[in-house]
mmCIF file of C-alpha atoms in Angstrom:
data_model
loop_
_atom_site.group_PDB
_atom_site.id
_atom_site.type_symbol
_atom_site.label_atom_id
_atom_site.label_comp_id
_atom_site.label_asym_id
_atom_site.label_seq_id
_atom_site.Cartn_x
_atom_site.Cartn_y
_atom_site.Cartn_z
ATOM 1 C CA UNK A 6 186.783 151.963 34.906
ATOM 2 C CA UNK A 7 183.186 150.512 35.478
ATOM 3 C CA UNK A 8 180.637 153.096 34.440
ATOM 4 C CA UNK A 9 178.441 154.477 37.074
ATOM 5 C CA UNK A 10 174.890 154.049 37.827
ATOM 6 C CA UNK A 11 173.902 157.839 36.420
ATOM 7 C CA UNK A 12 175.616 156.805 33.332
ATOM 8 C CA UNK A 13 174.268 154.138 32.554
ATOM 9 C CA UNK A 14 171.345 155.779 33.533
ATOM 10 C CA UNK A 15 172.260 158.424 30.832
ATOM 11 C CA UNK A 16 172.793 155.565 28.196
ATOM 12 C CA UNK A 17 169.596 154.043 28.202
ATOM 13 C CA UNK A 18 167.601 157.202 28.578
ATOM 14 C CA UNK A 19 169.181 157.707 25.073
ATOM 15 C CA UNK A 20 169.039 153.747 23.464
ATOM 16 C CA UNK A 21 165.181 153.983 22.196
ATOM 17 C CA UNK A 22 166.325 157.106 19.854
ATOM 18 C CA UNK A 23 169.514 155.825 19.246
ATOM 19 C CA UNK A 24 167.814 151.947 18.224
ATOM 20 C CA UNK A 25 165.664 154.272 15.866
ATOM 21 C CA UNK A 26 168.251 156.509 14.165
ATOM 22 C CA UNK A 27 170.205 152.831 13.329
ATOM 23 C CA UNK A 28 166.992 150.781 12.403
ATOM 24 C CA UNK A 29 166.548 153.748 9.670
ATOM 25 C CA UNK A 30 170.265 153.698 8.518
ATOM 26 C CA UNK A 31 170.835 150.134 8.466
ATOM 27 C CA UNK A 32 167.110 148.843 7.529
ATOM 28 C CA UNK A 33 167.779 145.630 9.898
ATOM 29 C CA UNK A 34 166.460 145.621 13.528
ATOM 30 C CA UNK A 35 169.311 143.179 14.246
ATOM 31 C CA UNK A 36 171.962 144.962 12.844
ATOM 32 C CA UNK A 37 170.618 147.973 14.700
ATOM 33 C CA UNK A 38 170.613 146.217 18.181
ATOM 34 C CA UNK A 39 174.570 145.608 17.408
ATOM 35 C CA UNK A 40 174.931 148.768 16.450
ATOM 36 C CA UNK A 41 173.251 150.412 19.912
ATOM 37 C CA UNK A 42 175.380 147.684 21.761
ATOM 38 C CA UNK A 43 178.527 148.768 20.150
ATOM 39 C CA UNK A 44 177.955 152.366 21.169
ATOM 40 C CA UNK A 45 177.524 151.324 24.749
ATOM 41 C CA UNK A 46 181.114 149.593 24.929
ATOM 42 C CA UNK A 47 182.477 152.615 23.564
ATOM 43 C CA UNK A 48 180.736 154.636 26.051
ATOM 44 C CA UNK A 49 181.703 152.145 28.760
ATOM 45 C CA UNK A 50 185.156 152.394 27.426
ATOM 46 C CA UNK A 51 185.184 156.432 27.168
ATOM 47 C CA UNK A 52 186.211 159.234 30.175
ATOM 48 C CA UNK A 53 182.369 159.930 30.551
ATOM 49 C CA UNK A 54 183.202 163.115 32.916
ATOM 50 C CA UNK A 55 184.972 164.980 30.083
ATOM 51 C CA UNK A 56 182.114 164.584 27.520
ATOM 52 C CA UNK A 57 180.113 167.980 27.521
ATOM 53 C CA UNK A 58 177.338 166.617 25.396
ATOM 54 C CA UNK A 59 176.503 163.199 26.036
ATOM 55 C CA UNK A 60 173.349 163.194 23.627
ATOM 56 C CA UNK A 61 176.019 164.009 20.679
ATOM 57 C CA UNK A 62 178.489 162.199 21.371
ATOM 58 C CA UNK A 63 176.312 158.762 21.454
ATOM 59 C CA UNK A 64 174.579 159.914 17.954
ATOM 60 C CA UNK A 65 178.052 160.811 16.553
ATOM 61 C CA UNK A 66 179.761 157.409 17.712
ATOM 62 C CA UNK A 67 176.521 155.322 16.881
ATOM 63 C CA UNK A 68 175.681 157.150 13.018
ATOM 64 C CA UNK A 69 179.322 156.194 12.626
ATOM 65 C CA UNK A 70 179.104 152.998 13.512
ATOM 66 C CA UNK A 71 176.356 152.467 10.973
ATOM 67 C CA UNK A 72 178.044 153.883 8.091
ATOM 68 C CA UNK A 73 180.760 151.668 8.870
ATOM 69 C CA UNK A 74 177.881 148.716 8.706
ATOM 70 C CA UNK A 75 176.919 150.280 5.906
ATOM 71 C CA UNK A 76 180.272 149.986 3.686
ATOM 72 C CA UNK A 77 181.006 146.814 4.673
ATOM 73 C CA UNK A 78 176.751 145.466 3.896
ATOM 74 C CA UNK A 79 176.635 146.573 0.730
ATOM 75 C CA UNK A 80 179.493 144.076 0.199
ATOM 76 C CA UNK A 81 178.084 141.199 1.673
ATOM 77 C CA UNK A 82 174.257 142.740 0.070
ATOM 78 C CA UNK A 83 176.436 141.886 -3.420
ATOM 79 C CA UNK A 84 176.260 137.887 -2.522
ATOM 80 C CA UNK A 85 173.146 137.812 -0.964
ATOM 81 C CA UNK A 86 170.831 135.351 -2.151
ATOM 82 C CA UNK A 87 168.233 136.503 -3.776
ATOM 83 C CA UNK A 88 167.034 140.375 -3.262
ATOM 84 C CA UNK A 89 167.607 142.631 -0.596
ATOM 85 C CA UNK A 90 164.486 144.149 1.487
ATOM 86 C CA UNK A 91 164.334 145.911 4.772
ATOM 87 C CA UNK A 92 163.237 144.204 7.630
ATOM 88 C CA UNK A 93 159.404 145.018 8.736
ATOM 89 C CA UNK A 94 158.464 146.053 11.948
ATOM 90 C CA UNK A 95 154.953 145.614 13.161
ATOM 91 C CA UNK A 96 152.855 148.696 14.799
ATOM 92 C CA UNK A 97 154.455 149.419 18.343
ATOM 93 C CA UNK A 98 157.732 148.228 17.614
ATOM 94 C CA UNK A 99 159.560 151.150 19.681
ATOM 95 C CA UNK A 100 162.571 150.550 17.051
ATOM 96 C CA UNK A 101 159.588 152.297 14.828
ATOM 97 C CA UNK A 102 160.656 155.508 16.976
ATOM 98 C CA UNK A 103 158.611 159.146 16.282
ATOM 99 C CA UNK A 104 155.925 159.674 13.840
ATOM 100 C CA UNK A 105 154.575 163.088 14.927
ATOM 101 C CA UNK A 106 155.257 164.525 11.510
ATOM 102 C CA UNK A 107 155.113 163.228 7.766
ATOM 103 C CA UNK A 108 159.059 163.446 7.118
ATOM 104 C CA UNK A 109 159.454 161.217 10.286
ATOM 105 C CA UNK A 110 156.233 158.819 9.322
ATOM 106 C CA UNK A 111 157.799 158.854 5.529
ATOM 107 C CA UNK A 112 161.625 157.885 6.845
ATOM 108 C CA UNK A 113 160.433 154.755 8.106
ATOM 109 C CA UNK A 114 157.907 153.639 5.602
ATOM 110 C CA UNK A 115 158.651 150.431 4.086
ATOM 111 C CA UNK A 116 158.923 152.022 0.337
ATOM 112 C CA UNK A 117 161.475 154.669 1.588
ATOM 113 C CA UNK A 118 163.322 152.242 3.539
ATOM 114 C CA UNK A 119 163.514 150.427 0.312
ATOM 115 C CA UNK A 120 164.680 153.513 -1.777
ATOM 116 C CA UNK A 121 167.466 154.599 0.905
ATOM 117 C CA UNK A 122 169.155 151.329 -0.441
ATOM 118 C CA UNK A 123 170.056 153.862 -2.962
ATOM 119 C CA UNK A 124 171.761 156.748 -0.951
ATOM 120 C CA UNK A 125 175.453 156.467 -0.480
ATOM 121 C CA UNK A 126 176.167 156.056 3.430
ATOM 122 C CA UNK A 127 176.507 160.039 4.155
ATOM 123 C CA UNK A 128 173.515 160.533 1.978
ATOM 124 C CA UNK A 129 171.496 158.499 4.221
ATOM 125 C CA UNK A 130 172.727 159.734 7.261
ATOM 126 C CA UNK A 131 172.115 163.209 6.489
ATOM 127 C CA UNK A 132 168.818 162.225 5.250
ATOM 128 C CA UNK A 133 167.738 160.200 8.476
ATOM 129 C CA UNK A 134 169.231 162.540 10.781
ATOM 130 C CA UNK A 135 167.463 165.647 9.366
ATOM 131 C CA UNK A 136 164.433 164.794 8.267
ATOM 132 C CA UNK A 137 163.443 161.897 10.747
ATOM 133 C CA UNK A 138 165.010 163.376 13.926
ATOM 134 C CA UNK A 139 165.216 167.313 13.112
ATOM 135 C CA UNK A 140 169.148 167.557 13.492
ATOM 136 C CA UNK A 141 170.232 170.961 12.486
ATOM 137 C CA UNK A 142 172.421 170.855 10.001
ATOM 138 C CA UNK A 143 175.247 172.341 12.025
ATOM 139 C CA UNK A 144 174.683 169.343 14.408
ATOM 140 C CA UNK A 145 174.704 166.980 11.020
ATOM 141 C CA UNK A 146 178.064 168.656 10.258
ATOM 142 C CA UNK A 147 179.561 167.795 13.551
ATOM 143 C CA UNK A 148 178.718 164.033 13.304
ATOM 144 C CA UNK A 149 179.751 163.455 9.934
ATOM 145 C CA UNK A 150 182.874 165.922 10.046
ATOM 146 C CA UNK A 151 180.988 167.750 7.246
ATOM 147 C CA UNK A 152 180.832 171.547 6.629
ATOM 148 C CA UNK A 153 177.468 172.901 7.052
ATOM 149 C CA UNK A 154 177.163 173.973 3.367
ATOM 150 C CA UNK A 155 177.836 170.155 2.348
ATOM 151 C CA UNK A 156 175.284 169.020 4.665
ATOM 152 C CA UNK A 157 172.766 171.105 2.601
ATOM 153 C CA UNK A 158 174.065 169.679 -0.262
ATOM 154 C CA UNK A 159 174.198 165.812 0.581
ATOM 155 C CA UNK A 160 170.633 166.618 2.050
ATOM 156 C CA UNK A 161 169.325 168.202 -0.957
ATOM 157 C CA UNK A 162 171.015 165.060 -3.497
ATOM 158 C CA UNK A 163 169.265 162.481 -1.097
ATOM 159 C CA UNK A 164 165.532 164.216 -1.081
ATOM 160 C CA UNK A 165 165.711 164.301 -4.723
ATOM 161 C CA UNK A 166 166.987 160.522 -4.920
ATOM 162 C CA UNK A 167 163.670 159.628 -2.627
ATOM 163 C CA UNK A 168 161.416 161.707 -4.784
ATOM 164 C CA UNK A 169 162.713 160.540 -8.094
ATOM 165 C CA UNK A 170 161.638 157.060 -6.733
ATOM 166 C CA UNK A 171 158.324 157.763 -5.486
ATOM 167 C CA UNK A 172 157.081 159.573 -8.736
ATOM 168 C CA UNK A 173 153.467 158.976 -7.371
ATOM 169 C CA UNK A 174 151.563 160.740 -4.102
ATOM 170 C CA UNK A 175 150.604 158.053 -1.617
ATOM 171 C CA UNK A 176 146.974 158.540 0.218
ATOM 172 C CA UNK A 177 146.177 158.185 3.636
ATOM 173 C CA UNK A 178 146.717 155.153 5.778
ATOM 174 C CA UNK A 179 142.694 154.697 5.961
ATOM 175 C CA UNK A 180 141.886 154.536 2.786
ATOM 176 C CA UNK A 181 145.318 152.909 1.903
ATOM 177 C CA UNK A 182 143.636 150.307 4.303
ATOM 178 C CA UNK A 183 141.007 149.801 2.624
ATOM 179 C CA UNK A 184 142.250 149.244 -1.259
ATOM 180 C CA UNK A 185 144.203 146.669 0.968
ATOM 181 C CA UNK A 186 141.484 145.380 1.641
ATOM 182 C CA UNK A 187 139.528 145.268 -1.566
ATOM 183 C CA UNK A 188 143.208 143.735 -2.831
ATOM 184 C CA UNK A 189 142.783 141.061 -0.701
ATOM 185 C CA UNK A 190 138.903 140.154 -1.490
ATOM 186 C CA UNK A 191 140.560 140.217 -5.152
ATOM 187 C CA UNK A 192 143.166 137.769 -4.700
ATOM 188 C CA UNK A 193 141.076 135.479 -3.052
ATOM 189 C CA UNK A 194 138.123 135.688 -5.923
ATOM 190 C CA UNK A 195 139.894 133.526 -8.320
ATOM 191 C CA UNK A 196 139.742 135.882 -10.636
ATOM 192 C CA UNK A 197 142.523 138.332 -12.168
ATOM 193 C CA UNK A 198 140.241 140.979 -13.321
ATOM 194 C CA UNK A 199 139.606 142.741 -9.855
ATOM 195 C CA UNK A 200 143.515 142.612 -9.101
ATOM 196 C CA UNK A 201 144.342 144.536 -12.179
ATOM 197 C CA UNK A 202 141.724 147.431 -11.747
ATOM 198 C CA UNK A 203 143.504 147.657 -7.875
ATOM 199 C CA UNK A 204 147.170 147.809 -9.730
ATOM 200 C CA UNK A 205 148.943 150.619 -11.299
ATOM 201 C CA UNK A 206 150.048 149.627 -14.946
ATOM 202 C CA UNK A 207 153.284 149.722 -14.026
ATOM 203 C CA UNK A 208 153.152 147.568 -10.607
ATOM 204 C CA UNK A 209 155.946 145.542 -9.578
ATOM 205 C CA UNK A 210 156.017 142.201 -6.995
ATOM 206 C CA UNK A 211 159.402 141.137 -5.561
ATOM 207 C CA UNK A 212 160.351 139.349 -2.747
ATOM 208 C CA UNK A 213 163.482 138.629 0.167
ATOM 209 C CA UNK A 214 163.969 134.826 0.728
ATOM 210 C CA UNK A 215 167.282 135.287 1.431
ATOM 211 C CA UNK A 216 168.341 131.843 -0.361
ATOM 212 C CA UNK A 217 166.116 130.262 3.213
ATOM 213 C CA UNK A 218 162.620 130.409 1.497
ATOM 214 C CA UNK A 219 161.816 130.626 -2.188
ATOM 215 C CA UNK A 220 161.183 133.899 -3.769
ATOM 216 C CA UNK A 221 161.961 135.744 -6.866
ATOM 217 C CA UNK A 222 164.347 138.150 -7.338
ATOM 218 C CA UNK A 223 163.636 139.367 -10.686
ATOM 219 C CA UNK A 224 160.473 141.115 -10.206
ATOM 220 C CA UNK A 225 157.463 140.639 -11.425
ATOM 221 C CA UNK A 226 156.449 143.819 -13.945
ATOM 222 C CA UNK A 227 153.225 145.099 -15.172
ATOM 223 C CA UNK A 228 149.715 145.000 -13.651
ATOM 224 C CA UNK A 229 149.025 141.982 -15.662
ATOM 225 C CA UNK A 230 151.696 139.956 -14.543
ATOM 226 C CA UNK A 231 151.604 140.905 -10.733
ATOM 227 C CA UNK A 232 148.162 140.181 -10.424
ATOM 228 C CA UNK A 233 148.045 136.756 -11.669
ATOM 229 C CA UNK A 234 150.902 136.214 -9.072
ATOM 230 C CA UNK A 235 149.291 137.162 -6.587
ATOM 231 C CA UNK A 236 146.000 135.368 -7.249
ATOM 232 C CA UNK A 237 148.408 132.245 -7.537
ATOM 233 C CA UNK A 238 150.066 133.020 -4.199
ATOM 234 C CA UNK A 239 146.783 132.976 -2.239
ATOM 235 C CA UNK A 240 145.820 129.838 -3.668
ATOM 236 C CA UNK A 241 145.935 127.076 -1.643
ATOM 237 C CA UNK A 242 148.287 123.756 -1.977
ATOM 238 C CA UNK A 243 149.798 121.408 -0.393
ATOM 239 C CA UNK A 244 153.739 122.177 -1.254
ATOM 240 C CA UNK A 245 153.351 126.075 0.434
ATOM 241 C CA UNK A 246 151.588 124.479 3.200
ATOM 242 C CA UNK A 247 154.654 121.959 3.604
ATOM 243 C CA UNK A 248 157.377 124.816 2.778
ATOM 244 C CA UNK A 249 155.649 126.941 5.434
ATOM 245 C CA UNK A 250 154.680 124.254 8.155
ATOM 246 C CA UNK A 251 150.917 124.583 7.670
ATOM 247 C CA UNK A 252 148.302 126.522 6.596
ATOM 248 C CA UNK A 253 149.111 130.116 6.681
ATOM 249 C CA UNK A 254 146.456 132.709 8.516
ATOM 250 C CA UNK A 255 146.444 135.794 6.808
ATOM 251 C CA UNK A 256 145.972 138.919 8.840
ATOM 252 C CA UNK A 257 145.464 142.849 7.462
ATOM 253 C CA UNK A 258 147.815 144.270 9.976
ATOM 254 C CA UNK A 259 150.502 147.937 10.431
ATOM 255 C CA UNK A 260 154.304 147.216 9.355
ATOM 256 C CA UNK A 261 156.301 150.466 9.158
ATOM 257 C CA UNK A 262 153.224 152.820 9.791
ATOM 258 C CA UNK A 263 151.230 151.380 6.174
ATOM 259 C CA UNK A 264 149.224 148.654 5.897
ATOM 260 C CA UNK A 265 150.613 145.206 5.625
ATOM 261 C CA UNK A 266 149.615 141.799 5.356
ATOM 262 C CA UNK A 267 150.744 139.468 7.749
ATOM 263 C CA UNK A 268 150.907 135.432 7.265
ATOM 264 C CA UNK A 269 151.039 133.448 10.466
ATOM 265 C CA UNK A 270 151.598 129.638 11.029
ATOM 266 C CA UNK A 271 150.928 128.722 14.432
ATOM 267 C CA UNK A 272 152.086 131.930 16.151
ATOM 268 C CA UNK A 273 154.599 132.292 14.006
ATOM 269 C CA UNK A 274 155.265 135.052 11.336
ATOM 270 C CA UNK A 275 156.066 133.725 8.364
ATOM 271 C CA UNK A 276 155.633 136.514 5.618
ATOM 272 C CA UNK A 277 154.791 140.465 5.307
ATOM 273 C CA UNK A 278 153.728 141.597 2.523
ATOM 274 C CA UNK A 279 154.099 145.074 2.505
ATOM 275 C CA UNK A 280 151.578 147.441 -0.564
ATOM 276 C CA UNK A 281 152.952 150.399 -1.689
ATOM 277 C CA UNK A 282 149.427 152.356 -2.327
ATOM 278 C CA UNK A 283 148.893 155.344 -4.275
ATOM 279 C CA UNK A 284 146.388 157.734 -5.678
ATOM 280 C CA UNK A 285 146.806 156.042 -9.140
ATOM 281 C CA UNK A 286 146.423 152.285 -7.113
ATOM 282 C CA UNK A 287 149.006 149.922 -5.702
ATOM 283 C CA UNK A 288 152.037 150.597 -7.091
ATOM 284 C CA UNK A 289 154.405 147.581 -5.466
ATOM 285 C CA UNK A 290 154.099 144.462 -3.481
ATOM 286 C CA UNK A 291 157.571 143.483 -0.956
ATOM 287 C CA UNK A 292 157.238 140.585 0.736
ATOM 288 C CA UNK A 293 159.544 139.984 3.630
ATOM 289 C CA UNK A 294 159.526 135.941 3.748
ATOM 290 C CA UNK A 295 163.338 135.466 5.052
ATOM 291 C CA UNK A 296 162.954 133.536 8.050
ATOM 292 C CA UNK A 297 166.015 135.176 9.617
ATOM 293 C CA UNK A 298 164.364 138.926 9.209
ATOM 294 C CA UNK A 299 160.682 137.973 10.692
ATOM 295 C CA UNK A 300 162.029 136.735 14.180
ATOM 296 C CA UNK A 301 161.166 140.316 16.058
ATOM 297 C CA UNK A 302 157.682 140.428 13.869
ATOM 298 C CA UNK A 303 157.146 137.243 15.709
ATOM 299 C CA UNK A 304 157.798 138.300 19.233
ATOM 300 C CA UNK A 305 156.067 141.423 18.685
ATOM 301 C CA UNK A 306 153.061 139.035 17.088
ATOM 302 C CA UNK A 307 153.170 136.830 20.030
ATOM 303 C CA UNK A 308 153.011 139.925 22.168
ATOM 304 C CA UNK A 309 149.465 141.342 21.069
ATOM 305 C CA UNK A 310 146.142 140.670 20.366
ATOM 306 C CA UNK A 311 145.252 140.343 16.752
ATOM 307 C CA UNK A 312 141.929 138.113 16.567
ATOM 308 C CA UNK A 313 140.827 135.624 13.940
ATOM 309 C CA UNK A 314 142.445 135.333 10.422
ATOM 310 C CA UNK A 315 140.686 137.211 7.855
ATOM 311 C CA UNK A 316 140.954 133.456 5.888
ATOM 312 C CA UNK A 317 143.554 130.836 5.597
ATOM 313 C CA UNK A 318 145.861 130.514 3.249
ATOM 314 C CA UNK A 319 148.401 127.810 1.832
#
């Protein structure tokens, strides 16, 4: 039977949280749209009078949902072209969801998002469930058909997982902003020198192409190495401008609540470049250049005000 107008009313009063709970388990806004649209027909499909708790019901049907995107992505992620990075959301996106605290600003940063790659599904459902959206763990135990105690557990494995990958205490989003900044006077200097002092000693570059648009996998290792990459990928010539469609303006820009740099060829995103910056300097460059994973960046580019380029590139 056709659902009526106070429940679908009810459903998307609920789809902004439930977009953000699947944007953090799946790391792909598009998956996460399917995900929130696949919840609906269920709900459409369900006896809506006899559900008690509407609220956990759609997080219980949705998080499942996910974890069954999960299993089956990691086995298309194994013939994937190239490697694997979340997809960046710009400042606003709602999919971005609540940053009132650190664990829920943290959950969606673009490192972390990176690092869940490493959870096992449950792992990362317990993990984005309790620490970005304050489940109790009794709650978390429901959904997953987990006993409490295990939630604890799974909880406690995936924390320590995160940590283990983020040895290093990242600083402040201003003054994040402005090594960002410096990074970018450096790469556009000519010189290597000034990148290095910026990088950690053991910095890595890597990028997501996704087989569409050139980009190395392997990444690049050592403070050395990644900065006379990036020197050489701010330098202008006439192949990236013809890979790219023209020459690239390169805004200093929010992805995923930290700093990012945006590339832009006529309206139209074409790379994020995403710093991972610490107390010790920047420890990582990801660079989102898949054409396929920068189409929401766009709209939500298109959709602002951002002013003049800091300079051209390409």
């Amino acid at each position: 039977m056709p659902l009526s107008v106070e429940d679908v009313d009810l459903f998307e009063g609920a789809r902004g949280r439930l977009e953000a709970i699947a944007y953090r388990l799946l790391g792909s806004a598009s998956e996460a749209e399917d995900a929130v649209q696949e919840t609906f027909l269920r709900w459409q499909g369900a006896d809506t009078g006899r559900i008690e708790v509407p609220r956990a019901w759609l997080t219980k049907v949705l998080t499942n949902v996910c974890l069954n995107q999960l299993t089956s992505a990691r086995a298309r992620r194994e013939t994937y072209v190239g490697h694997w990075l979340p997809e960046p959301l710009l400042d606003g996106d709602p999919m971005l969801g609540p940053a009132d605290t650190a664990e829920q600003r943290e959950s969606v940063s673009y490192a972390v998002l990176t690092l869940m790659e490493r959870l096992s599904p449950n792992e990362r459902a317990v993990y984005v469930l309790r620490e970005a959206f304050d489940y109790p763990h009794r709650d978390i135990a429901e959904i997953l058909d987990l006993t409490e105690a295990a939630s604890h557990q799974i909880l406690h494995r995936a924390r320590k997982h995160i940590a283990d990958g983020r040895a290093r205490t990242e600083i402040d989003r201003a003054a994040a902003r402005r090594i960002v900044e410096e990074f970018l006077q450096a790469a556009t200097s000519g010189k290597t020198e000034p990148l290095v002092r910026l990088l950690t000693s053991d910095a890595i570059a890597i990028g997501d192409g996704g087989g569409k648009v050139p980009a190395r996998a392997k990444p690049f290792e050592g403070a050395r190495a990644v900065a006379t990459f990036m020197r050489g990928l701010f330098k202008p010539g006439a192949a990236k401008r013809a890979l790219v469609g023209g020459s690239a303006g390169i805004h200093l820009a929010t992805a995923n609540g930290g700093p990012a740099v945006v590339a832009v060829v006529d309206g139209r995103v074409v790379g994020v470049l995403c710093p991972e910056v610490t107390a010790d300097g920047i420890a990582a460059f990801r660079s989102q250049v898949n054409p396929d994973k920068l189409t929401r960046a766009t709209d939500a580019w298109a959709a602002a005000e951002h002013g003049e380029p800091l300079f051209h590139a390409f």
